[in-house]
PDB file of C-alpha atoms in Angstrom:
ATOM      1  CA  MET M   1      -3.851 -17.808  14.420  1.00 83.00           C
ATOM      2  CA  GLY M   2      -4.460 -20.029  11.397  1.00 84.00           C
ATOM      3  CA  GLN M   3      -7.059 -22.082  13.236  1.00 91.00           C
ATOM      4  CA  ALA M   4      -8.921 -19.023  14.495  1.00 92.00           C
ATOM      5  CA  PHE M   5      -8.841 -17.373  11.070  1.00 95.00           C
ATOM      6  CA  THR M   6     -10.037 -20.636   9.469  1.00 95.00           C
ATOM      7  CA  GLN M   7     -13.081 -20.509  11.770  1.00 96.00           C
ATOM      8  CA  GLU M   8     -13.761 -16.909  10.707  1.00 95.00           C
ATOM      9  CA  LEU M   9     -13.528 -17.872   7.029  1.00 97.00           C
ATOM     10  CA  LYS M  10     -16.452 -20.292   7.403  1.00 96.00           C
ATOM     11  CA  GLN M  11     -18.879 -17.366   7.349  1.00 96.00           C
ATOM     12  CA  PHE M  12     -17.565 -16.633   3.827  1.00 97.00           C
ATOM     13  CA  GLU M  13     -17.705 -20.329   2.861  1.00 96.00           C
ATOM     14  CA  LEU M  14     -13.926 -20.363   2.307  1.00 97.00           C
ATOM     15  CA  THR M  15     -11.143 -22.603   3.531  1.00 96.00           C
ATOM     16  CA  LEU M  16      -7.769 -21.172   4.451  1.00 95.00           C
ATOM     17  CA  THR M  17      -6.249 -22.519   1.217  1.00 95.00           C
ATOM     18  CA  GLU M  18      -9.083 -21.015  -0.840  1.00 97.00           C
ATOM     19  CA  TRP M  19      -8.502 -17.693   0.908  1.00 97.00           C
ATOM     20  CA  ARG M  20      -4.797 -17.804   0.134  1.00 96.00           C
ATOM     21  CA  VAL M  21      -5.588 -18.374  -3.543  1.00 97.00           C
ATOM     22  CA  CYS M  22      -8.111 -15.534  -3.629  1.00 97.00           C
ATOM     23  CA  VAL M  23      -5.916 -12.999  -1.880  1.00 97.00           C
ATOM     24  CA  ALA M  24      -2.874 -13.941  -3.990  1.00 97.00           C
ATOM     25  CA  LEU M  25      -4.899 -13.391  -7.162  1.00 97.00           C
ATOM     26  CA  PHE M  26      -6.429 -10.206  -5.750  1.00 97.00           C
ATOM     27  CA  HIS M  27      -2.960  -8.726  -5.313  1.00 96.00           C
ATOM     28  CA  GLU M  28      -1.491 -10.224  -8.490  1.00 95.00           C
ATOM     29  CA  PRO M  29      -3.996 -11.350 -11.134  1.00 93.00           C
ATOM     30  CA  GLN M  30      -3.114 -13.545 -14.093  1.00 92.00           C
ATOM     31  CA  GLN M  31      -1.027 -16.162 -12.278  1.00 93.00           C
ATOM     32  CA  ARG M  32      -0.109 -19.568 -13.623  1.00 91.00           C
ATOM     33  CA  LEU M  33      -0.779 -22.517 -11.315  1.00 90.00           C
ATOM     34  CA  ALA M  34       2.965 -22.935 -10.606  1.00 88.00           C
ATOM     35  CA  ASP M  35       3.286 -19.284  -9.570  1.00 90.00           C
ATOM     36  CA  LEU M  36       0.182 -19.534  -7.439  1.00 93.00           C
ATOM     37  CA  ALA M  37       1.577 -22.633  -5.711  1.00 90.00           C
ATOM     38  CA  MET M  38       4.683 -20.653  -4.776  1.00 87.00           C
ATOM     39  CA  HIS M  39       2.723 -17.577  -3.618  1.00 89.00           C
ATOM     40  CA  THR M  40       0.339 -19.622  -1.489  1.00 91.00           C
ATOM     41  CA  SER M  41       2.838 -22.199  -0.206  1.00 86.00           C
ATOM     42  CA  THR M  42       0.426 -24.901  -1.325  1.00 89.00           C
ATOM     43  CA  ASP M  43       1.242 -28.325  -2.705  1.00 88.00           C
ATOM     44  CA  PRO M  44       0.385 -28.377  -6.451  1.00 87.00           C
ATOM     45  CA  SER M  45      -2.054 -31.303  -6.169  1.00 88.00           C
ATOM     46  CA  THR M  46      -3.923 -29.631  -3.301  1.00 91.00           C
ATOM     47  CA  LEU M  47      -3.846 -26.341  -5.167  1.00 94.00           C
ATOM     48  CA  SER M  48      -5.253 -27.943  -8.308  1.00 93.00           C
ATOM     49  CA  ARG M  49      -8.247 -29.323  -6.391  1.00 95.00           C
ATOM     50  CA  THR M  50      -8.729 -25.985  -4.637  1.00 96.00           C
ATOM     51  CA  VAL M  51      -8.627 -24.064  -7.912  1.00 96.00           C
ATOM     52  CA  ASP M  52     -11.100 -26.492  -9.495  1.00 96.00           C
ATOM     53  CA  GLY M  53     -13.526 -25.834  -6.650  1.00 96.00           C
ATOM     54  CA  LEU M  54     -13.134 -22.067  -6.951  1.00 97.00           C
ATOM     55  CA  LEU M  55     -13.664 -22.306 -10.722  1.00 97.00           C
ATOM     56  CA  ARG M  56     -16.889 -24.313 -10.169  1.00 97.00           C
ATOM     57  CA  ARG M  57     -18.072 -21.645  -7.712  1.00 97.00           C
ATOM     58  CA  HIS M  58     -17.349 -18.932 -10.312  1.00 97.00           C
ATOM     59  CA  LEU M  59     -14.851 -17.168  -8.065  1.00 98.00           C
ATOM     60  CA  LEU M  60     -11.999 -17.739 -10.543  1.00 97.00           C
ATOM     61  CA  ILE M  61     -11.622 -17.785 -14.299  1.00 95.00           C
ATOM     62  CA  ARG M  62      -8.954 -19.452 -16.376  1.00 92.00           C
ATOM     63  CA  GLY M  63      -7.762 -17.728 -19.524  1.00 86.00           C
ATOM     64  CA  ARG M  64      -4.758 -16.989 -21.671  1.00 79.00           C
ATOM     65  CA  SER M  65      -1.934 -15.201 -19.903  1.00 70.00           C
ATOM     66  CA  ASN M  66      -1.340 -11.592 -20.916  1.00 71.00           C
ATOM     67  CA  ALA M  67       2.411 -12.205 -20.520  1.00 69.00           C
ATOM     68  CA  ASP M  68       2.477 -15.446 -22.542  1.00 68.00           C
ATOM     69  CA  GLY M  69      -0.482 -16.144 -24.803  1.00 66.00           C
ATOM     70  CA  ARG M  70       0.390 -19.856 -24.858  1.00 69.00           C
ATOM     71  CA  ALA M  71       0.081 -20.220 -21.084  1.00 73.00           C
ATOM     72  CA  LEU M  72      -3.094 -20.407 -19.027  1.00 84.00           C
ATOM     73  CA  ALA M  73      -3.471 -18.042 -16.102  1.00 91.00           C
ATOM     74  CA  LEU M  74      -5.958 -17.689 -13.278  1.00 95.00           C
ATOM     75  CA  SER M  75      -7.732 -14.529 -12.177  1.00 96.00           C
ATOM     76  CA  LEU M  76     -10.588 -13.650  -9.865  1.00 97.00           C
ATOM     77  CA  THR M  77     -14.026 -13.076 -11.302  1.00 98.00           C
ATOM     78  CA  ALA M  78     -15.922  -9.958 -10.235  1.00 98.00           C
ATOM     79  CA  GLU M  79     -17.623 -12.137  -7.602  1.00 98.00           C
ATOM     80  CA  GLY M  80     -14.254 -13.481  -6.408  1.00 98.00           C
ATOM     81  CA  SER M  81     -12.795  -9.991  -6.201  1.00 98.00           C
ATOM     82  CA  GLU M  82     -15.793  -8.750  -4.226  1.00 98.00           C
ATOM     83  CA  LEU M  83     -15.437 -11.675  -1.817  1.00 98.00           C
ATOM     84  CA  ALA M  84     -11.731 -10.973  -1.340  1.00 98.00           C
ATOM     85  CA  GLN M  85     -12.489  -7.322  -0.618  1.00 98.00           C
ATOM     86  CA  ARG M  86     -14.986  -8.387   2.051  1.00 97.00           C
ATOM     87  CA  VAL M  87     -12.454 -10.700   3.770  1.00 98.00           C
ATOM     88  CA  ILE M  88      -9.375  -8.439   3.570  1.00 97.00           C
ATOM     89  CA  PRO M  89     -10.418  -6.207   6.518  1.00 97.00           C
ATOM     90  CA  LEU M  90     -10.797  -9.318   8.690  1.00 96.00           C
ATOM     91  CA  ALA M  91      -7.354 -10.577   7.623  1.00 96.00           C
ATOM     92  CA  GLN M  92      -5.906  -7.147   8.384  1.00 96.00           C
ATOM     93  CA  LEU M  93      -7.487  -7.237  11.847  1.00 96.00           C
ATOM     94  CA  TYR M  94      -5.857 -10.595  12.545  1.00 95.00           C
ATOM     95  CA  GLU M  95      -2.519  -9.234  11.351  1.00 93.00           C
ATOM     96  CA  ARG M  96      -2.842  -6.121  13.547  1.00 94.00           C
ATOM     97  CA  ILE M  97      -3.626  -8.278  16.589  1.00 94.00           C
ATOM     98  CA  ALA M  98      -0.771 -10.703  15.851  1.00 92.00           C
ATOM     99  CA  LEU M  99       1.722  -7.847  15.509  1.00 94.00           C
ATOM    100  CA  ALA M 100       0.274  -5.604  18.248  1.00 95.00           C
ATOM    101  CA  ASN M 101       3.430  -5.420  20.362  1.00 95.00           C
ATOM    102  CA  PHE M 102       5.864  -5.200  17.450  1.00 95.00           C
ATOM    103  CA  ASN M 103       7.175  -1.884  16.223  1.00 95.00           C
ATOM    104  CA  ALA M 104       7.485  -1.255  12.465  1.00 93.00           C
ATOM    105  CA  GLU M 105      11.115  -2.408  12.367  1.00 96.00           C
ATOM    106  CA  GLN M 106      10.334  -5.630  14.253  1.00 96.00           C
ATOM    107  CA  SER M 107       7.351  -6.346  11.982  1.00 93.00           C
ATOM    108  CA  ARG M 108       9.505  -5.828   8.888  1.00 94.00           C
ATOM    109  CA  ALA M 109      12.258  -8.054  10.321  1.00 95.00           C
ATOM    110  CA  LEU M 110       9.729 -10.786  11.120  1.00 94.00           C
ATOM    111  CA  ARG M 111       8.281 -10.683   7.588  1.00 91.00           C
ATOM    112  CA  ASP M 112      11.761 -10.696   6.048  1.00 94.00           C
ATOM    113  CA  GLY M 113      12.822 -13.581   8.274  1.00 94.00           C
ATOM    114  CA  LEU M 114       9.756 -15.659   7.415  1.00 89.00           C
ATOM    115  CA  LYS M 115      10.236 -14.939   3.724  1.00 87.00           C
ATOM    116  CA  GLN M 116      13.819 -16.160   4.014  1.00 91.00           C
ATOM    117  CA  VAL M 117      12.694 -19.348   5.783  1.00 90.00           C
ATOM    118  CA  PHE M 118      10.287 -20.090   2.902  1.00 81.00           C
ATOM    119  CA  GLU M 119      13.013 -19.409   0.339  1.00 83.00           C
ATOM    120  CA  ASN M 120      15.418 -21.673   2.220  1.00 87.00           C
ATOM    121  CA  MET M 121      12.864 -24.460   2.441  1.00 82.00           C
ATOM    122  CA  ALA M 122      12.173 -24.211  -1.299  1.00 76.00           C
ATOM    123  CA  LEU M 123      15.700 -25.542  -1.831  1.00 80.00           C
ATOM    124  CA  LEU M 124      14.498 -28.877  -0.455  1.00 82.00           C
ATOM    125  CA  ASP M 125      11.638 -29.081  -2.955  1.00 71.00           C
ATOM    126  CA  PRO M 126      12.479 -31.795  -5.500  1.00 63.00           C
ATOM    127  CA  ALA M 127      10.587 -29.842  -8.171  1.00 61.00           C
ATOM    128  CA  ASN M 128      13.199 -27.051  -8.054  1.00 54.00           C
TER     129      ASN M 128
END
């Protein structure tokens, strides 16, 4: 699924990691890099390079956090938000196809189970 979706993202000139950053910030703006790393399951060094590229392309902006004026936070620009809104229907199509034979309870259980796997694996992260 990831490989097929990555191919689809080429028409938007996005990588899968760039898409994860954009959609995470679309749903929750004003994220610090550490929070974004957790929400995108991306290694911080890879994420830093990805964010730098998105900043250069004017899809993201970096500014002071509303929650903590001392911290820097990332948000989508108007252009970045518009791009995310164009890609979301495609992502939703992929999700519908992937979960086509799952009922609502099975889909919820799958999401909960995957979330738990990620939380469990975070315990092995030396940064925690």
